[in-house]
Amino acid sequence: MADRNAPGAIEVLKVPDYEAMVIGAHPDDADFAAAGTSALWARQGKKVVWVIMTDGTEGTEVPGMIDSELMVIREQEQRLACEVLGVQAVEFLRFRDGHLVNNEETRKAVVRLIRKYRPRIVITHDPTQHIFAPDPDEEPDETAYLNHPDHRATGNIVLDAIFPAAVNPHAYRELLVEGFLPYQVHELYLFNSEHDNTYIDISETIELKARGLQCHVSQFGPQANLLEGVKRWAAETAREAQQKKGLQMQYAEGFRRIKLYIPGKEKGGQQPASEAQQQQATH
C-alpha cells in the first residue's frame, strides 16, 4: 500500500452517494438478476443507478435488422423498465454486443461511473461462472447453460475497475481533471453465481420486476406475460434461502456478497452503529 500521507497525496473518498450501481452486460440482464432488489431499495428512498455495458445489437433473430435502430429500441425499452422499477439513473456504455473485452477502454469507462456515482454497493455478473450444468444422470431432461462471454467479461471488467483502479489516484489521472476523485466501493454483489450467500426478499416488488421485464418487447414479444415465470424463479431462490440461511421469504433474489470496506475499521476501530443499522436494514 502506498503512503497515503505523502506530499501531494489525494484522499480516497469513502462516503457513498448512491446505494447501488447495477452493471449488466446487455439490456435486460439486470432486470432478470436484480430488478426486485433495485425496486425495493428505490421504494426505501435509496438511489440506484443501472449501467449497460453493450449496445445490445446482437439481441435479435432478424439478420437484416439495422444495428443502430436496434440499439435505440433496446435502450428505450431499458429506460422504460427503469421507470417502472424506480431506478433513478441509467447509463449506456455502448460497447459492441458479443465482443466485449476487458481492456483499458472498458475499465476506464466503468471507473469513471463508479467515481461519478459513488455507489455503496456494486452489483454485477459473477465472472467465475462459466457453465451452469445439472448432472445429466440426475436430471436427464435438463440442458446446460453456457454463460455468455459478455457476462464474464463484464464481471472481470467491474472487478478490475473496483480494485485497484477506482481507488488509485494514480490510475487514469485524466479522470481527476474531469472531477472524478478516487472512491472506495463498500460491497460487491455478484449475481448468477453458484456461491450465493445473501438473499433479498422481493415479495413486495415481484410484480414490478415482471412489469419491468415486459418492457423489453424486442426480446419477449408484445404479448409476453412473464409474471408466472418470474415468480417461479424467485420462489426457487426463496427455497434456497430457507435451506441455506433459514430465511422465510416468498420470493427472493440471491447474490454472492463480498465486503470490501467497513467504515471505521481502517485502524481496528469499531463499525459505527449507524453503518451497522444501515446494513441490517438493507439485508
Short mmCIF file of C-alpha atoms in Angstrom, two decimals:
data_model
loop_
_atom_site.label_atom_id
_atom_site.label_comp_id
_atom_site.label_asym_id
_atom_site.label_seq_id
_atom_site.Cartn_x
_atom_site.Cartn_y
_atom_site.Cartn_z
CA MET A 1 0.00 0.00 0.00
CA ALA A 2 1.39 3.40 -1.00
CA ASP A 3 1.97 6.17 1.54
CA ARG A 4 -1.34 7.98 1.95
CA ASN A 5 0.40 10.81 3.81
CA ALA A 6 2.94 11.54 1.08
CA PRO A 7 3.12 15.18 -0.08
CA GLY A 8 0.50 15.75 -2.79
CA ALA A 9 -1.44 12.57 -1.99
CA ILE A 10 -5.18 12.66 -2.72
CA GLU A 11 -7.56 11.19 -0.17
CA VAL A 12 -9.77 8.37 -1.40
CA LEU A 13 -13.47 9.19 -0.99
CA LYS A 14 -15.35 6.63 1.09
CA VAL A 15 -18.73 8.23 1.71
CA PRO A 16 -21.25 6.88 -0.83
CA ASP A 17 -23.77 8.92 -2.76
CA TYR A 18 -25.81 6.11 -4.37
CA GLU A 19 -26.84 2.96 -2.55
CA ALA A 20 -26.20 0.69 -5.52
CA MET A 21 -24.87 0.51 -9.06
CA VAL A 22 -26.10 -2.48 -11.06
CA ILE A 23 -23.87 -3.28 -14.04
CA GLY A 24 -25.18 -5.67 -16.68
CA ALA A 25 -23.68 -6.75 -19.98
CA HIS A 26 -26.87 -6.30 -22.03
CA PRO A 27 -30.26 -4.63 -21.74
CA ASP A 28 -32.49 -6.95 -19.63
CA ASP A 29 -29.59 -8.68 -17.78
CA ALA A 30 -30.06 -6.52 -14.70
CA ASP A 31 -33.84 -6.93 -14.99
CA PHE A 32 -33.55 -10.69 -14.56
CA ALA A 33 -30.92 -10.57 -11.81
CA ALA A 34 -31.55 -7.54 -9.64
CA ALA A 35 -34.76 -5.75 -10.62
CA GLY A 36 -36.66 -6.81 -7.49
CA THR A 37 -33.84 -5.64 -5.23
CA SER A 38 -33.44 -2.39 -7.16
CA ALA A 39 -37.15 -1.64 -6.93
CA LEU A 40 -37.20 -2.49 -3.21
CA TRP A 41 -34.31 -0.18 -2.40
CA ALA A 42 -35.80 2.58 -4.58
CA ARG A 43 -39.03 2.27 -2.60
CA GLN A 44 -36.98 2.72 0.55
CA GLY A 45 -35.70 6.04 -0.79
CA LYS A 46 -32.26 4.75 -1.78
CA LYS A 47 -30.66 5.90 -5.02
CA VAL A 48 -29.92 3.21 -7.60
CA VAL A 49 -28.17 3.55 -10.98
CA TRP A 50 -28.02 0.92 -13.71
CA VAL A 51 -25.18 0.60 -16.22
CA ILE A 52 -25.49 -1.33 -19.51
CA MET A 53 -22.11 -2.30 -20.96
CA THR A 54 -23.01 -3.17 -24.58
CA ASP A 55 -25.24 -1.77 -27.30
CA GLY A 56 -27.46 -4.88 -27.33
CA THR A 57 -27.31 -5.16 -31.11
CA GLU A 58 -26.96 -8.95 -31.22
CA GLY A 59 -30.23 -9.37 -29.35
CA THR A 60 -32.34 -10.23 -32.39
CA GLU A 61 -33.21 -13.22 -34.56
CA VAL A 62 -33.54 -10.94 -37.61
CA PRO A 63 -30.22 -10.75 -39.54
CA GLY A 64 -31.38 -7.76 -41.56
CA MET A 65 -32.12 -5.60 -38.52
CA ILE A 66 -30.05 -2.42 -38.60
CA ASP A 67 -27.77 -2.22 -35.57
CA SER A 68 -28.32 1.46 -34.86
CA GLU A 69 -32.10 1.02 -34.93
CA LEU A 70 -32.00 -1.97 -32.60
CA MET A 71 -29.73 -0.11 -30.20
CA VAL A 72 -32.23 2.75 -29.95
CA ILE A 73 -35.11 0.32 -29.39
CA ARG A 74 -33.32 -1.64 -26.68
CA GLU A 75 -32.16 1.48 -24.85
CA GLN A 76 -35.69 2.88 -24.86
CA GLU A 77 -37.01 -0.42 -23.51
CA GLN A 78 -34.41 -0.31 -20.76
CA ARG A 79 -35.32 3.26 -19.84
CA LEU A 80 -38.99 2.28 -19.60
CA ALA A 81 -38.09 -0.68 -17.38
CA CYS A 82 -36.05 1.57 -15.09
CA GLU A 83 -39.01 3.96 -14.80
CA VAL A 84 -41.24 1.06 -13.76
CA LEU A 85 -38.74 -0.01 -11.11
CA GLY A 86 -38.00 3.47 -9.80
CA VAL A 87 -34.32 3.33 -10.79
CA GLN A 88 -33.15 6.94 -10.77
CA ALA A 89 -30.46 6.81 -13.48
CA VAL A 90 -29.29 4.55 -16.30
CA GLU A 91 -26.04 4.76 -18.26
CA PHE A 92 -25.34 3.13 -21.65
CA LEU A 93 -21.68 2.49 -22.47
CA ARG A 94 -22.46 1.06 -25.94
CA PHE A 95 -19.56 -1.30 -26.39
CA ARG A 96 -20.15 -3.81 -29.17
CA ASP A 97 -22.54 -6.58 -28.18
CA GLY A 98 -20.99 -10.03 -28.36
CA HIS A 99 -17.44 -8.68 -28.48
CA LEU A 100 -16.90 -7.15 -25.04
CA VAL A 101 -13.34 -7.38 -23.74
CA ASN A 102 -11.58 -6.40 -20.55
CA ASN A 103 -9.22 -3.65 -21.69
CA GLU A 104 -8.17 -0.11 -20.82
CA GLU A 105 -11.15 1.45 -22.58
CA THR A 106 -13.81 -0.65 -20.87
CA ARG A 107 -12.18 -0.49 -17.43
CA LYS A 108 -11.76 3.28 -17.61
CA ALA A 109 -15.43 3.72 -18.59
CA VAL A 110 -16.55 1.78 -15.50
CA VAL A 111 -14.07 3.55 -13.22
CA ARG A 112 -15.46 6.90 -14.40
CA LEU A 113 -19.01 5.86 -13.49
CA ILE A 114 -18.02 4.39 -10.12
CA ARG A 115 -16.29 7.64 -9.23
CA LYS A 116 -19.19 9.68 -10.62
CA TYR A 117 -21.99 7.95 -8.67
CA ARG A 118 -20.01 6.61 -5.66
CA PRO A 119 -22.23 3.55 -5.04
CA ARG A 120 -22.03 1.82 -1.67
CA ILE A 121 -22.76 -1.48 -3.41
CA VAL A 122 -21.84 -2.61 -6.92
CA ILE A 123 -23.94 -5.47 -8.32
CA THR A 124 -22.74 -7.37 -11.39
CA HIS A 125 -22.17 -10.73 -13.08
CA ASP A 126 -20.06 -13.40 -11.37
CA PRO A 127 -17.09 -13.66 -13.78
CA THR A 128 -16.06 -17.07 -12.44
CA GLN A 129 -19.31 -18.69 -13.57
CA HIS A 130 -18.62 -20.27 -16.96
CA ILE A 131 -21.08 -23.17 -17.03
CA PHE A 132 -24.42 -23.89 -15.37
CA ALA A 133 -24.84 -27.64 -15.84
CA PRO A 134 -27.02 -30.13 -13.97
CA ASP A 135 -25.78 -33.70 -13.66
CA PRO A 136 -27.32 -35.42 -16.73
CA ASP A 137 -27.73 -38.63 -14.74
CA GLU A 138 -29.71 -36.86 -12.03
CA GLU A 139 -31.67 -34.54 -14.35
CA PRO A 140 -31.70 -36.21 -17.79
CA ASP A 141 -34.34 -33.85 -19.21
CA GLU A 142 -32.43 -30.66 -18.34
CA THR A 143 -29.79 -28.97 -20.50
CA ALA A 144 -26.78 -26.88 -19.53
CA TYR A 145 -26.36 -23.13 -19.94
CA LEU A 146 -23.03 -21.72 -21.13
CA ASN A 147 -22.56 -18.31 -19.61
CA HIS A 148 -22.34 -15.58 -22.25
CA PRO A 149 -18.77 -14.28 -22.77
CA ASP A 150 -20.06 -10.71 -22.38
CA HIS A 151 -21.36 -11.65 -18.92
CA ARG A 152 -17.98 -12.99 -17.86
CA ALA A 153 -16.16 -10.04 -19.43
CA THR A 154 -18.43 -7.60 -17.61
CA GLY A 155 -17.73 -9.23 -14.27
CA ASN A 156 -13.98 -9.10 -14.83
CA ILE A 157 -14.08 -5.50 -16.05
CA VAL A 158 -16.06 -4.41 -13.00
CA LEU A 159 -13.84 -6.24 -10.52
CA ASP A 160 -10.71 -4.76 -12.09
CA ALA A 161 -12.32 -1.31 -12.10
CA ILE A 162 -13.26 -1.51 -8.42
CA PHE A 163 -9.76 -2.57 -7.46
CA PRO A 164 -7.28 -1.17 -7.93
CA ALA A 165 -8.27 1.49 -10.46
CA ALA A 166 -11.26 3.22 -8.81
CA VAL A 167 -9.38 3.76 -5.55
CA ASN A 168 -5.99 4.61 -7.02
CA PRO A 169 -5.40 8.36 -7.60
CA HIS A 170 -2.55 7.49 -9.97
CA ALA A 171 -4.79 5.35 -12.22
CA TYR A 172 -6.49 7.22 -15.07
CA ARG A 173 -5.24 10.56 -13.81
CA GLU A 174 -7.15 12.33 -16.57
CA LEU A 175 -10.33 11.49 -14.60
CA LEU A 176 -9.09 13.75 -11.80
CA VAL A 177 -9.15 16.65 -14.25
CA GLU A 178 -12.77 15.76 -15.04
CA GLY A 179 -13.56 15.96 -11.32
CA PHE A 180 -13.87 12.21 -10.68
CA LEU A 181 -11.90 11.56 -7.49
CA PRO A 182 -10.87 8.08 -6.32
CA TYR A 183 -13.61 6.22 -4.47
CA GLN A 184 -13.82 3.06 -2.38
CA VAL A 185 -16.79 0.75 -3.06
CA HIS A 186 -18.04 -0.81 0.19
CA GLU A 187 -19.57 -4.06 -1.05
CA LEU A 188 -19.78 -6.22 -4.16
CA TYR A 189 -22.80 -8.37 -5.01
CA LEU A 190 -22.36 -10.99 -7.75
CA PHE A 191 -25.44 -12.45 -9.45
CA ASN A 192 -25.91 -15.70 -11.37
CA SER A 193 -23.41 -17.26 -9.00
CA GLU A 194 -23.28 -20.76 -7.56
CA HIS A 195 -21.98 -19.28 -4.31
CA ASP A 196 -24.92 -17.13 -3.15
CA ASN A 197 -24.70 -16.12 0.50
CA THR A 198 -27.12 -13.19 0.60
CA TYR A 199 -30.83 -13.18 -0.20
CA ILE A 200 -33.08 -10.18 -0.64
CA ASP A 201 -36.82 -10.54 -0.01
CA ILE A 202 -38.50 -9.14 -3.13
CA SER A 203 -42.03 -10.31 -2.33
CA GLU A 204 -43.37 -6.75 -2.42
CA THR A 205 -41.68 -5.91 -5.73
CA ILE A 206 -42.06 -9.19 -7.65
CA GLU A 207 -44.81 -7.77 -9.88
CA LEU A 208 -42.72 -4.69 -10.64
CA LYS A 209 -39.89 -6.99 -11.68
CA ALA A 210 -42.18 -8.77 -14.15
CA ARG A 211 -43.55 -5.47 -15.47
CA GLY A 212 -40.01 -4.18 -15.99
CA LEU A 213 -39.03 -7.27 -17.95
CA GLN A 214 -42.13 -6.95 -20.12
CA CYS A 215 -40.85 -3.56 -21.27
CA HIS A 216 -38.26 -5.45 -23.32
CA VAL A 217 -40.71 -6.09 -26.15
CA SER A 218 -37.95 -6.69 -28.71
CA GLN A 219 -36.81 -9.68 -26.66
CA PHE A 220 -40.05 -11.28 -25.49
CA GLY A 221 -42.75 -10.03 -27.88
CA PRO A 222 -45.65 -7.64 -27.24
CA GLN A 223 -47.92 -10.28 -25.67
CA ALA A 224 -45.43 -11.67 -23.17
CA ASN A 225 -46.70 -12.38 -19.68
CA LEU A 226 -43.61 -13.05 -17.61
CA LEU A 227 -45.12 -12.88 -14.14
CA GLU A 228 -45.55 -16.61 -13.60
CA GLY A 229 -42.04 -17.41 -14.75
CA VAL A 230 -40.54 -14.64 -12.63
CA LYS A 231 -42.48 -15.86 -9.60
CA ARG A 232 -41.34 -19.44 -10.18
CA TRP A 233 -37.65 -18.47 -10.38
CA ALA A 234 -37.90 -16.18 -7.34
CA ALA A 235 -39.72 -18.85 -5.34
CA GLU A 236 -36.91 -21.31 -6.10
CA THR A 237 -34.41 -18.76 -4.81
CA ALA A 238 -36.52 -18.26 -1.68
CA ARG A 239 -36.46 -22.00 -1.04
CA GLU A 240 -32.68 -21.92 -1.36
CA ALA A 241 -32.58 -19.05 1.15
CA GLN A 242 -34.59 -21.15 3.58
CA GLN A 243 -32.37 -24.19 3.13
CA LYS A 244 -29.05 -22.34 3.37
CA LYS A 245 -29.88 -19.50 5.77
CA GLY A 246 -33.16 -20.44 7.47
CA LEU A 247 -34.83 -17.36 5.97
CA GLN A 248 -38.58 -17.27 5.37
CA MET A 249 -39.41 -15.49 2.12
CA GLN A 250 -41.99 -15.97 -0.59
CA TYR A 251 -39.85 -14.51 -3.39
CA ALA A 252 -36.14 -13.70 -3.34
CA GLU A 253 -33.10 -12.68 -5.35
CA GLY A 254 -29.75 -14.21 -4.44
CA PHE A 255 -26.24 -12.82 -4.59
CA ARG A 256 -22.68 -13.63 -3.61
CA ARG A 257 -21.94 -10.75 -1.25
CA ILE A 258 -18.33 -9.62 -0.74
CA LYS A 259 -17.41 -6.92 1.78
CA LEU A 260 -14.61 -4.66 0.62
CA TYR A 261 -14.66 -1.83 3.16
CA ILE A 262 -16.22 -1.29 6.59
CA PRO A 263 -16.29 2.35 7.76
CA GLY A 264 -14.40 2.91 10.99
CA LYS A 265 -12.29 -0.24 10.78
CA GLU A 266 -9.28 1.04 8.87
CA LYS A 267 -7.31 1.25 12.14
CA GLY A 268 -9.01 -1.52 14.03
CA GLY A 269 -11.88 0.63 15.24
CA GLN A 270 -15.44 -0.50 15.69
CA GLN A 271 -18.00 -0.13 12.96
CA PRO A 272 -20.24 2.87 13.66
CA ALA A 273 -23.71 1.99 14.84
CA SER A 274 -25.29 3.96 12.01
CA GLU A 275 -23.48 1.86 9.41
CA ALA A 276 -24.39 -1.39 11.17
CA GLN A 277 -28.01 -0.30 11.28
CA GLN A 278 -27.87 0.60 7.59
CA GLN A 279 -26.58 -2.85 6.66
CA GLN A 280 -29.19 -4.56 8.81
CA ALA A 281 -31.96 -2.56 7.15
CA THR A 282 -30.58 -3.35 3.71
CA HIS A 283 -30.29 -7.10 4.24
#
